PDB file of C-alpha atoms in Angstrom:
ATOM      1  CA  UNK A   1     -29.544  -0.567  16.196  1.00 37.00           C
ATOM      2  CA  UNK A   2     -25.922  -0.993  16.735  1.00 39.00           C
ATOM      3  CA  UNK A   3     -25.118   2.522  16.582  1.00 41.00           C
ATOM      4  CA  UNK A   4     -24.158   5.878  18.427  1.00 37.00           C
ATOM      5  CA  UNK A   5     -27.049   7.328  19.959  1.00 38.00           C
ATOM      6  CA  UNK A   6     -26.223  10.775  18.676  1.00 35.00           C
ATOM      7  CA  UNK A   7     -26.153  10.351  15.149  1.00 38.00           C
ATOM      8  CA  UNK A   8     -29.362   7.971  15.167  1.00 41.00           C
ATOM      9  CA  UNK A   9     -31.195  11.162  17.332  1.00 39.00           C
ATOM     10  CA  UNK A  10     -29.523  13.571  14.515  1.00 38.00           C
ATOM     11  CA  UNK A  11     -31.145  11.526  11.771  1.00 40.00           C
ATOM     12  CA  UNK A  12     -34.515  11.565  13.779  1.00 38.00           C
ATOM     13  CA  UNK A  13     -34.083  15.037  14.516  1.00 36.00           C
ATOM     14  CA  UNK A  14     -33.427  16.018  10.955  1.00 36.00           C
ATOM     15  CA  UNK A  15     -36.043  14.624   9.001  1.00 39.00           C
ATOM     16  CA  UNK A  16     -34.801  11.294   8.249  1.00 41.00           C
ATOM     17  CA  UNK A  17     -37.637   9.358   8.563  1.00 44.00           C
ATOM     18  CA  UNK A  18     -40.086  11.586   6.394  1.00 40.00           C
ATOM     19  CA  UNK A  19     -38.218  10.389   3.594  1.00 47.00           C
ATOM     20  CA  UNK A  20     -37.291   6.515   4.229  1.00 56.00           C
ATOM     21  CA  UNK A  21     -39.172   4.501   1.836  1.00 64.00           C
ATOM     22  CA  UNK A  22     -40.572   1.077   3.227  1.00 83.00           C
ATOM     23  CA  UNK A  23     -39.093  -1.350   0.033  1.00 90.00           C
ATOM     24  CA  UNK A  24     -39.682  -4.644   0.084  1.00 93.00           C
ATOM     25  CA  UNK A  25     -41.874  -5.694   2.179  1.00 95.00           C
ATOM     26  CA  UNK A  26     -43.324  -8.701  -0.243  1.00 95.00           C
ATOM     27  CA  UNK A  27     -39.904  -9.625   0.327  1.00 97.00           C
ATOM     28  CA  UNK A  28     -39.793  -9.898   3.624  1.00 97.00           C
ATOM     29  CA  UNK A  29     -42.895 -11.245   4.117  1.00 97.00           C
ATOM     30  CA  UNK A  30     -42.412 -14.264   1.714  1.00 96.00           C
ATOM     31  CA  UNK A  31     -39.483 -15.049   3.628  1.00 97.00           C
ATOM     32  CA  UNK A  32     -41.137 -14.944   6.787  1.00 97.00           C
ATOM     33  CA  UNK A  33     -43.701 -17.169   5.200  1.00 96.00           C
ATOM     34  CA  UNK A  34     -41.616 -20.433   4.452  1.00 94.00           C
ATOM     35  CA  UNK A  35     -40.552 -20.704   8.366  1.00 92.00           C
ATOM     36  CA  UNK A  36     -43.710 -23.265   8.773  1.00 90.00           C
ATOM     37  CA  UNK A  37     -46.043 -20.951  10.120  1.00 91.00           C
ATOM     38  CA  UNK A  38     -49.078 -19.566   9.250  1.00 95.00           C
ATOM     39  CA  UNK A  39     -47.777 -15.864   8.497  1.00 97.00           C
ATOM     40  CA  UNK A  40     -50.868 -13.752  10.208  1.00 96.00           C
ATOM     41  CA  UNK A  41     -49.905 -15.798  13.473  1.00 97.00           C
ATOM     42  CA  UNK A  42     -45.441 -14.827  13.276  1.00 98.00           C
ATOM     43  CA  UNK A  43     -43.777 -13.520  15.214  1.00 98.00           C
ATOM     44  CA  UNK A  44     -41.226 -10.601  13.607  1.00 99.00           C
ATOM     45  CA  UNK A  45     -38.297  -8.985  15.480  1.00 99.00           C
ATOM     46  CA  UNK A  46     -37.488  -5.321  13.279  1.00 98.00           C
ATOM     47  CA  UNK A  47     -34.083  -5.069  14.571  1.00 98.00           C
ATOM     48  CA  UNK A  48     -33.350  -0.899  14.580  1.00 97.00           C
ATOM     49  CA  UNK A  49     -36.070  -0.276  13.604  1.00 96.00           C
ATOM     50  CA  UNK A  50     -35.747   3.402  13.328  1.00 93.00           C
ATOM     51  CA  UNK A  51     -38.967   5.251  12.694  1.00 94.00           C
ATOM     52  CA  UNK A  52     -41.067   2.340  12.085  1.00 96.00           C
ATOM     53  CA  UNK A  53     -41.599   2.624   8.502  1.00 95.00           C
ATOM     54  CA  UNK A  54     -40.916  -0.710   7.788  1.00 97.00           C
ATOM     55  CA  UNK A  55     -43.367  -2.240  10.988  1.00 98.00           C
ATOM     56  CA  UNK A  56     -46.144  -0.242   9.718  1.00 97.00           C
ATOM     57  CA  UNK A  57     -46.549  -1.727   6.532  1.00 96.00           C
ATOM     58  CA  UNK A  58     -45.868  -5.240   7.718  1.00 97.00           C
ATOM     59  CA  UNK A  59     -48.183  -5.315  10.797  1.00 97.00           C
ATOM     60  CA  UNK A  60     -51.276  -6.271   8.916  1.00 96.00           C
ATOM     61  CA  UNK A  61     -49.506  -8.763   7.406  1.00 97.00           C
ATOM     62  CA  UNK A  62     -47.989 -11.222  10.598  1.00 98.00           C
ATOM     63  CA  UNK A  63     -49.093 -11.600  13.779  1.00 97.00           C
ATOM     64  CA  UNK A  64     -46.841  -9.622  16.537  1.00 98.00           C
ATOM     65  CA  UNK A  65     -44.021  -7.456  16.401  1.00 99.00           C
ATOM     66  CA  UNK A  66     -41.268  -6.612  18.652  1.00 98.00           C
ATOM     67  CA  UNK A  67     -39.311  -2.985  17.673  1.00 98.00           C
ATOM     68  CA  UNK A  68     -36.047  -2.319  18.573  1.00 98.00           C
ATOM     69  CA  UNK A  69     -33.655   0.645  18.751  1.00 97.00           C
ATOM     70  CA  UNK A  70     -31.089   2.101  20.495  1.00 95.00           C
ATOM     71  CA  UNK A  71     -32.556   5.923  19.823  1.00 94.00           C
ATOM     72  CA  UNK A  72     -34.899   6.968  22.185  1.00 95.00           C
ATOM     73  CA  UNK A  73     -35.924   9.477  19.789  1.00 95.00           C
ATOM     74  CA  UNK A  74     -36.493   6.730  16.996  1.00 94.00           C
ATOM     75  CA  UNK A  75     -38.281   4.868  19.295  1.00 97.00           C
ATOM     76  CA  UNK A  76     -40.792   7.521  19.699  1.00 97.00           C
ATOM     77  CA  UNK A  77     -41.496   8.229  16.015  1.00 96.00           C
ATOM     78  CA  UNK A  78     -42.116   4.551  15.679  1.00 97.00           C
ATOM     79  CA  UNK A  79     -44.397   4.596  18.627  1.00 97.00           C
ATOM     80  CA  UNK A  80     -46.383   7.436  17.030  1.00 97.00           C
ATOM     81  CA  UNK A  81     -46.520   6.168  13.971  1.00 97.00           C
ATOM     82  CA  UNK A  82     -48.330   2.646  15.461  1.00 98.00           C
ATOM     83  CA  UNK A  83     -49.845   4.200  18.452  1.00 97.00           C
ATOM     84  CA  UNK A  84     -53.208   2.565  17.545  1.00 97.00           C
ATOM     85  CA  UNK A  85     -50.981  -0.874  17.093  1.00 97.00           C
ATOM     86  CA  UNK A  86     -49.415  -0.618  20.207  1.00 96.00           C
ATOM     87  CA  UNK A  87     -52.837  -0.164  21.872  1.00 96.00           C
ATOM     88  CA  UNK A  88     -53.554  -3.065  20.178  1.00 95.00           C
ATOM     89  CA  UNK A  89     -50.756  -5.095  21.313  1.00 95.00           C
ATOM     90  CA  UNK A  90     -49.837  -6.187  17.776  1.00 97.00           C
ATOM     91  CA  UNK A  91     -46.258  -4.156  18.298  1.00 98.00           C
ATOM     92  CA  UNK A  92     -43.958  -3.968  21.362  1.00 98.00           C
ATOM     93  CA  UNK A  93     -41.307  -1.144  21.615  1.00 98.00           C
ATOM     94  CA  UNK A  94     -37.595  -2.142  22.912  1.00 98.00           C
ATOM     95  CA  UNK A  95     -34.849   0.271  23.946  1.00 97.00           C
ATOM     96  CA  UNK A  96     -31.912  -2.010  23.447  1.00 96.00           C
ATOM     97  CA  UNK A  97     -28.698  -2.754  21.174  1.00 95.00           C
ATOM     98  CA  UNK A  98     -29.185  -5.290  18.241  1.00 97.00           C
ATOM     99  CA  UNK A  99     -25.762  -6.903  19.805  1.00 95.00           C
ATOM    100  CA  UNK A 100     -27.405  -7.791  22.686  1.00 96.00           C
ATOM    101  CA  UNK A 101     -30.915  -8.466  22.276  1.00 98.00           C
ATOM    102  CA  UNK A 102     -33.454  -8.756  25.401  1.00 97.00           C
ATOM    103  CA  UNK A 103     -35.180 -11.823  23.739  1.00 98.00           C
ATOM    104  CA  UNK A 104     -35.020 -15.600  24.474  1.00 98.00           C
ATOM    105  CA  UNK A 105     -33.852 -17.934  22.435  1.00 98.00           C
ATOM    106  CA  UNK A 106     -35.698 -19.867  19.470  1.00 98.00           C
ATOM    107  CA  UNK A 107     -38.521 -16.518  19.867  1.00 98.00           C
ATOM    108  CA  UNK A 108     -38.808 -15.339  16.642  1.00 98.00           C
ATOM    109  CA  UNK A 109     -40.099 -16.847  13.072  1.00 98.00           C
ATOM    110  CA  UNK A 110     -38.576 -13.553  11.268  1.00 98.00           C
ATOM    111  CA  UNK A 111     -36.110 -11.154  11.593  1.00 99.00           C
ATOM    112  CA  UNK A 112     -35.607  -8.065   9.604  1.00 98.00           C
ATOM    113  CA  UNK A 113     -33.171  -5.306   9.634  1.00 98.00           C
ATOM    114  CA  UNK A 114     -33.575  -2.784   7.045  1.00 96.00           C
ATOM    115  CA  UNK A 115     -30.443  -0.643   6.263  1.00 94.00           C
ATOM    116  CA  UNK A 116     -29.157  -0.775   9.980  1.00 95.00           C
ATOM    117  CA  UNK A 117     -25.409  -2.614   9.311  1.00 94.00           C
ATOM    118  CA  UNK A 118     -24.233   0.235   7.553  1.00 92.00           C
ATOM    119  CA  UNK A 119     -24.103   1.872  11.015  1.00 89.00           C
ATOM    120  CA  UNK A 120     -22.114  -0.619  12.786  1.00 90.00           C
ATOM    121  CA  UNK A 121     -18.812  -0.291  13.747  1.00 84.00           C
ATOM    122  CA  UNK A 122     -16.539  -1.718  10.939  1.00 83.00           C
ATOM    123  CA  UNK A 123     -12.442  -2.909  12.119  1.00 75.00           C
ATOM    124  CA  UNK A 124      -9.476  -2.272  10.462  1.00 68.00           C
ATOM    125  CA  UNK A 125      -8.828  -6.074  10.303  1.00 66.00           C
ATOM    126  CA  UNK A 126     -11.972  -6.669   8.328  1.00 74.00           C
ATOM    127  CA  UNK A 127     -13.356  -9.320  10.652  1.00 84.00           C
ATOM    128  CA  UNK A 128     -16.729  -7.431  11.164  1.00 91.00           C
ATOM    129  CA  UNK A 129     -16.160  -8.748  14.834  1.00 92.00           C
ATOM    130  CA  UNK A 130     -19.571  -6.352  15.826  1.00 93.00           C
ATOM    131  CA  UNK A 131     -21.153  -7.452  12.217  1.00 95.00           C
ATOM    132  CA  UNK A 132     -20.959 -11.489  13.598  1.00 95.00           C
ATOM    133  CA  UNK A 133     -21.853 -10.502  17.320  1.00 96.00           C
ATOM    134  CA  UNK A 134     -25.156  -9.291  15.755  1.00 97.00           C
ATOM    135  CA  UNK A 135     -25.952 -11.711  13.409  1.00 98.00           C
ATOM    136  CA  UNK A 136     -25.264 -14.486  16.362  1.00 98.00           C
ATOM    137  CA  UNK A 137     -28.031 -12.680  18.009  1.00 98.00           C
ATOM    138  CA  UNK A 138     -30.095 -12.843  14.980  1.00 99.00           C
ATOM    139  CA  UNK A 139     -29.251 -16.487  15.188  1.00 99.00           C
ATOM    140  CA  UNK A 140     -30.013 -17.303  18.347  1.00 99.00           C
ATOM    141  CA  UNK A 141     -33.386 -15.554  18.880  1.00 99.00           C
ATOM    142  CA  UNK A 142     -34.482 -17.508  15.825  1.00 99.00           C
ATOM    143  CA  UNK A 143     -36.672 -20.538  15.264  1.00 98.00           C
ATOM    144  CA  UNK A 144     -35.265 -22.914  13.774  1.00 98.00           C
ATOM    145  CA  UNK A 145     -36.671 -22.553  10.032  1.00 98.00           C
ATOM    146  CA  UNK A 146     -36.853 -18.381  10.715  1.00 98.00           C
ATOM    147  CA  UNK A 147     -35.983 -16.200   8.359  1.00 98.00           C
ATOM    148  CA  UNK A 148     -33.312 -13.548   8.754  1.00 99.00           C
ATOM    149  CA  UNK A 149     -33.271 -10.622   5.866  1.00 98.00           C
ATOM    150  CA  UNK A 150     -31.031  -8.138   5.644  1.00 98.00           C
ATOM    151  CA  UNK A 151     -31.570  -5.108   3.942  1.00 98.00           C
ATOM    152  CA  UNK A 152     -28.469  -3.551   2.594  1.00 97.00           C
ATOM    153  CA  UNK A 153     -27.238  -1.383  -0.125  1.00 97.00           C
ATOM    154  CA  UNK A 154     -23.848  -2.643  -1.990  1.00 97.00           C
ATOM    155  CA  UNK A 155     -20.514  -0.907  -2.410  1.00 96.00           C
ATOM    156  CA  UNK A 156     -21.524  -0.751  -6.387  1.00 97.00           C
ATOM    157  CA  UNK A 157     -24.915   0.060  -5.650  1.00 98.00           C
ATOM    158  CA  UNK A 158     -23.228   3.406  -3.548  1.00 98.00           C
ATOM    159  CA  UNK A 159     -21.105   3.616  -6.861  1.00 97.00           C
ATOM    160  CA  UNK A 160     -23.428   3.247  -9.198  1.00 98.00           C
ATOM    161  CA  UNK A 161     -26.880   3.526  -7.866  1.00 98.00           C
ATOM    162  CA  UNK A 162     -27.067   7.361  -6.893  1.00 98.00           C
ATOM    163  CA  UNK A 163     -26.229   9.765  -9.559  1.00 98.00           C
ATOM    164  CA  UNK A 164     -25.453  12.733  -6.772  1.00 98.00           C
ATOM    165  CA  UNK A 165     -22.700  11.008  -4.850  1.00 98.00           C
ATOM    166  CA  UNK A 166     -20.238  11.673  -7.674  1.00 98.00           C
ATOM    167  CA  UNK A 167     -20.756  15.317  -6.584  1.00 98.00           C
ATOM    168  CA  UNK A 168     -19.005  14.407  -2.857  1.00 98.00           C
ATOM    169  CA  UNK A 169     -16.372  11.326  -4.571  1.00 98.00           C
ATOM    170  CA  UNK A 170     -13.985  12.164  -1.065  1.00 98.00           C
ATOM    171  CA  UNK A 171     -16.987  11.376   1.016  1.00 98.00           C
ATOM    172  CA  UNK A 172     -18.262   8.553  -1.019  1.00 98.00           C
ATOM    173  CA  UNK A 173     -14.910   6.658  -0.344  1.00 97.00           C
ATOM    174  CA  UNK A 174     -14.967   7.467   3.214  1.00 95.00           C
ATOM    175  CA  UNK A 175     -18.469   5.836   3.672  1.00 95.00           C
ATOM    176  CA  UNK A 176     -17.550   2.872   1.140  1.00 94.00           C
ATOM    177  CA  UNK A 177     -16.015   0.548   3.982  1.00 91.00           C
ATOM    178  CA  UNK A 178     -19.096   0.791   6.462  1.00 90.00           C
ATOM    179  CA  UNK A 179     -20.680  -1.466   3.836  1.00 93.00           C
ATOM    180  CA  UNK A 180     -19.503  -5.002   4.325  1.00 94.00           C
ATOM    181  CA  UNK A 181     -19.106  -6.721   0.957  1.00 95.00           C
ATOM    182  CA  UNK A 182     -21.504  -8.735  -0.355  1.00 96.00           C
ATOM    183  CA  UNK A 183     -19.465 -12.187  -0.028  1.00 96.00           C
ATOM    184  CA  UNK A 184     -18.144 -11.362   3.178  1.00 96.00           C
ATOM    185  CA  UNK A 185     -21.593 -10.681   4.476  1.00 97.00           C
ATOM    186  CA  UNK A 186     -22.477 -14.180   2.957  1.00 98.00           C
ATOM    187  CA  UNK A 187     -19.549 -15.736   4.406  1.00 97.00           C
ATOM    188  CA  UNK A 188     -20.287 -14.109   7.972  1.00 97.00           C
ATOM    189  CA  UNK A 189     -23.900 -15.174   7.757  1.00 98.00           C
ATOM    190  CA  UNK A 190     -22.717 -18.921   7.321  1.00 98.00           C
ATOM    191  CA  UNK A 191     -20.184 -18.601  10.360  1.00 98.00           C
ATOM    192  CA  UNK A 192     -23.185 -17.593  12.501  1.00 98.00           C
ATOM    193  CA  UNK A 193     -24.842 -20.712  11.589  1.00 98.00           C
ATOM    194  CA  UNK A 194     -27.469 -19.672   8.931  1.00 99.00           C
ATOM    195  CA  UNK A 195     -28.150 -21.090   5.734  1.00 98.00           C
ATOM    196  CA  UNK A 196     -27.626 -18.599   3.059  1.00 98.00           C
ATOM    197  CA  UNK A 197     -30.645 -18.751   1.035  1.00 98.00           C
ATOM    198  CA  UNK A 198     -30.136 -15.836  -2.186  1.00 97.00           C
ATOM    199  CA  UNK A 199     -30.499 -12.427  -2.494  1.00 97.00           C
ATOM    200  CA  UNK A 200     -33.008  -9.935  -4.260  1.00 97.00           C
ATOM    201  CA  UNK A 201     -32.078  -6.446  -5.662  1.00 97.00           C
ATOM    202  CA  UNK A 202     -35.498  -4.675  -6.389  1.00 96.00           C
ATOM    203  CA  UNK A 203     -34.172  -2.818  -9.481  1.00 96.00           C
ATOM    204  CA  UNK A 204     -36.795  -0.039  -9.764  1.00 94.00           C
ATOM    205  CA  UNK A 205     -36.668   0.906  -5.585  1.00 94.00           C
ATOM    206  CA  UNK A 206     -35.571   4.452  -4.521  1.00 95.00           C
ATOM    207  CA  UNK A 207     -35.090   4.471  -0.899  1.00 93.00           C
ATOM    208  CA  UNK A 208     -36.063   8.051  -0.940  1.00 92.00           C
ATOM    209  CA  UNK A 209     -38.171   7.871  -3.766  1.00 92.00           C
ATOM    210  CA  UNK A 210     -39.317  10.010  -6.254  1.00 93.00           C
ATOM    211  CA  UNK A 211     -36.734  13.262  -4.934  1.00 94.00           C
ATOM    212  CA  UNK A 212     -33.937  10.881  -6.165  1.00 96.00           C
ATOM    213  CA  UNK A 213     -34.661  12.862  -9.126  1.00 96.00           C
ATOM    214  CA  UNK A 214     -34.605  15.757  -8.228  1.00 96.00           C
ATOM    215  CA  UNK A 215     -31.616  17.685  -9.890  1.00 96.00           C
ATOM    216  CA  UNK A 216     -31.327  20.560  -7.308  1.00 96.00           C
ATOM    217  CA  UNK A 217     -31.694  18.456  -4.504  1.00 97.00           C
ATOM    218  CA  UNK A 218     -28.431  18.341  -3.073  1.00 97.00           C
ATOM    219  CA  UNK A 219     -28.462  22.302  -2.761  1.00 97.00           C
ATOM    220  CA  UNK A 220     -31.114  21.883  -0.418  1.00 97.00           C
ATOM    221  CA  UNK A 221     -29.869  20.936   3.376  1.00 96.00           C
ATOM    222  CA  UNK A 222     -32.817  19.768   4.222  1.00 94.00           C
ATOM    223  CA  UNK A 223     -32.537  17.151   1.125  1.00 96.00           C
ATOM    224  CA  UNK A 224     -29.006  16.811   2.340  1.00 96.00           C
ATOM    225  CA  UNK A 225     -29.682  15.437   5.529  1.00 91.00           C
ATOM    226  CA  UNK A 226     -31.987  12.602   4.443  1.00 87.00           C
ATOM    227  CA  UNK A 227     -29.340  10.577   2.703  1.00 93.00           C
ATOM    228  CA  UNK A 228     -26.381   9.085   4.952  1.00 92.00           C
ATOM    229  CA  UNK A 229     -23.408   9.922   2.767  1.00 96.00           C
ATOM    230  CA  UNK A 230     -24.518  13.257   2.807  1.00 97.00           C
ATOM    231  CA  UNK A 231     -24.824  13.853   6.200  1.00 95.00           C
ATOM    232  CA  UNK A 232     -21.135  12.677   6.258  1.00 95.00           C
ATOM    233  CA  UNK A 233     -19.446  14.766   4.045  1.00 98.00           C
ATOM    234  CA  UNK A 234     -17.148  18.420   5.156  1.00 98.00           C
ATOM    235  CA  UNK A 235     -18.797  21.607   4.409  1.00 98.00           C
ATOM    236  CA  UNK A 236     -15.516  22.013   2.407  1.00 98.00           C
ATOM    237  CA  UNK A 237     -16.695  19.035   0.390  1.00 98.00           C
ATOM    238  CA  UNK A 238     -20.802  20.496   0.315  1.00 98.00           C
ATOM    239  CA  UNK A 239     -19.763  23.843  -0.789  1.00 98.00           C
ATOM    240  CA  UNK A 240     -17.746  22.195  -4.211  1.00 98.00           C
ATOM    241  CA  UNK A 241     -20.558  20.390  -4.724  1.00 98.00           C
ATOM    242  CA  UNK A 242     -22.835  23.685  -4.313  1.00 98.00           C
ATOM    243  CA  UNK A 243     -20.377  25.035  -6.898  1.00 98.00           C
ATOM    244  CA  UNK A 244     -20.442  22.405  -9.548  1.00 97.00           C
ATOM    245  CA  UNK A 245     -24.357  21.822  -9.670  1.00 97.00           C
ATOM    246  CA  UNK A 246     -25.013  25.745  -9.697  1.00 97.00           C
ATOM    247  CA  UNK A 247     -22.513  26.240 -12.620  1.00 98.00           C
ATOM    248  CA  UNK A 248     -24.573  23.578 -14.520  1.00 97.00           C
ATOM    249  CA  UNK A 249     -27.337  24.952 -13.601  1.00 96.00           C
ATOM    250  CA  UNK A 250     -26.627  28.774 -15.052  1.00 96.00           C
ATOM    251  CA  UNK A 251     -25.505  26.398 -18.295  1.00 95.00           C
ATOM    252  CA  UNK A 252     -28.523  24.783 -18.313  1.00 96.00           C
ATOM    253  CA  UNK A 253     -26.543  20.867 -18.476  1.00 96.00           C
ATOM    254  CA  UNK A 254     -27.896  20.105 -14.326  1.00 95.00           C
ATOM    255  CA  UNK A 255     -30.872  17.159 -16.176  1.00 95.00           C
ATOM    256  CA  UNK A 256     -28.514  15.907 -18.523  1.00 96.00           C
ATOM    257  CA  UNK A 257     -25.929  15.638 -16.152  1.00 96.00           C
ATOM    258  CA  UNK A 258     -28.609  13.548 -13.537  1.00 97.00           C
ATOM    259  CA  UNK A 259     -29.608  11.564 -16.582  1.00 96.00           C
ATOM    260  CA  UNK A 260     -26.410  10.577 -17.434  1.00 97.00           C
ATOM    261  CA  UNK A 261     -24.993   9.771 -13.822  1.00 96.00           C
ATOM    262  CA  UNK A 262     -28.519   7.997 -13.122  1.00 97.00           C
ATOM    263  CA  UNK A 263     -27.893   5.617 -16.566  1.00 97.00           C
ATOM    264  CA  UNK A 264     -26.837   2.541 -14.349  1.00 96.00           C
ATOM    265  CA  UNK A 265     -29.056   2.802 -11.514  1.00 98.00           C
ATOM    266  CA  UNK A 266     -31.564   0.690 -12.913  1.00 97.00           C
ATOM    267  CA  UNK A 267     -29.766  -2.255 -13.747  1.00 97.00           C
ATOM    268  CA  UNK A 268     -28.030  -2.153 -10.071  1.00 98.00           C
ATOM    269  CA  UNK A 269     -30.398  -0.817  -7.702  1.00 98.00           C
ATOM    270  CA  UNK A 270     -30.037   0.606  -5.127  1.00 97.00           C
ATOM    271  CA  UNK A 271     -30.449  -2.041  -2.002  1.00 97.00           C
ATOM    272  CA  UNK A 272     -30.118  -5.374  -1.866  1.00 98.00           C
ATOM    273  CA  UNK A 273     -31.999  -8.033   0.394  1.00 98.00           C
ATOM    274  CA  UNK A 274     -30.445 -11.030   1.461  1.00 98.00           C
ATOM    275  CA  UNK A 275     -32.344 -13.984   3.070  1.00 98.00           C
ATOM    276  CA  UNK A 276     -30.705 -16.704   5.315  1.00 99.00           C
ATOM    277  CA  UNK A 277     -32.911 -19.057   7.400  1.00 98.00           C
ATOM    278  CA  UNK A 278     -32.051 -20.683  10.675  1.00 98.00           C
ATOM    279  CA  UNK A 279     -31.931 -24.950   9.962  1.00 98.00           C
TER     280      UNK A 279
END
């Protein structure tokens, strides 16, 4: 993915990927199977695809896929995880950039990219000027009918969807712009020549799953580094959130204080996928 090679090696190094959740794959896969073919015999580019999570579980599903990252490191998780794929030939393992993809065009009758634009480079201006460069690539390595889903997690779903960020608020905001808005990512998708087709918000998905609940997570660093606001926030900013859960916790209020935080999560979720298609 589209990203500094250090910080995609510090999230391999620190555990990232035993805690990534593969959502949505039905999701993915029924867009992938309305680009007119069969979908055990398509095609699939996973565009950063990180550790792989998401390949493995749709592999049985379609008929190749091609893996690509710009982390060495990632790369190698994947390849372990699908070692017996790659034998196989089912999956083929690219070091490359998203913006510049080592593909022809019309190749692919999917694309997916699960949570990998939060880690592009975002401009002042707001013109997402790396944001388009990728999704022309997207566009172009396409068939025409492919599908292109994005996997991406709102600016309300950050709000609202994650009862611990209102521990770190300073970091929160600081992440916030990484995430292009929803109708601006819309609008960009149209400009590279896709047809926007809707978008899906699995309400009961936690993209680290069941330790979302876990009320003393954040005091653990190894909990810490799993979650990519986290892993952006000062110590300053850790250590008064250290503070305020373990007061809580000596006062016994830490579950009713997840509870409370966690009461609109389900009715926003906490990703979003949104499907265009190639005409």
């Amino acid at each position: 993915m589209a990203m500094t090679g250090s910080l995609q090696n510090n999230l391999a190094a620190t555990g990232f990927n035993a805690a990534t959740q593969s959502i949505g794959v039905n999701i993915i896969s029924g867009a992938i199977a309305d680009s007119g073919k069969t979908l055990g015999q398509a095609v699939v580019l996973d565009a950063g695809c990180g550790g792989g999570h998401y390949s493995k579980a749709l592999i049985g599903r379609v008929g190749q896929i091609d893996a690509v990252d710009i982390s060495n490191a990632q790369l190698a998780i994947a390849h372990r995880r699908l070692a017996d794929e790659a034998l196989d030939g089912r999956i083929r393992f690219h070091h490359c950039d998203i913006q510049a993809l080592p593909f022809p065009d019309n190749h692919f009758d999917g694309v997916m990219a699960n949570q990998v634009l939060s880690h592009l480079e975002t401009d002042d201006n707001e013109k997402y000027a790396l944001h388009s460069r990728v999704l022309g690539e997207f566009f172009r390595v396409l068939r025409r009918g492919g599908a292109c889903v994005l996997n991406c997690t709102t600016q309300t779903q950050l709000r609202e969807g994650f009862w611990h960020y209102n521990l770190i608020p300073d970091a929160l905001e600081a992440y916030l712009p990484r995430t292009v808005p929803s109708a601006r990512l819309v609008e960009l998708l149209h400009a590279a020549g896709f047809v926007f087709e809707g978008r899906t918000v699995p309400l009961d998905a936690l993209l680290i799953g069941n330790r979302h609940f876990e009320p003393t997570g954040p005091l653990d660093p190894s909990w810490r580094r799993v979650d990519p606001v986290w892993t952006t926030a000062t110590m300053h900013q850790i250590g008064n959130a250290e503070e305020r859960l373990r007061a809580m916790q000596r006062e016994e209020e830490l579950d009713h204080y997840l509870a409370k935080l966690d009461d609109r999560r389900p009715r926003v979720g906490q990703c979003t996928f949104f499907v265009a298609r190639r005409p």
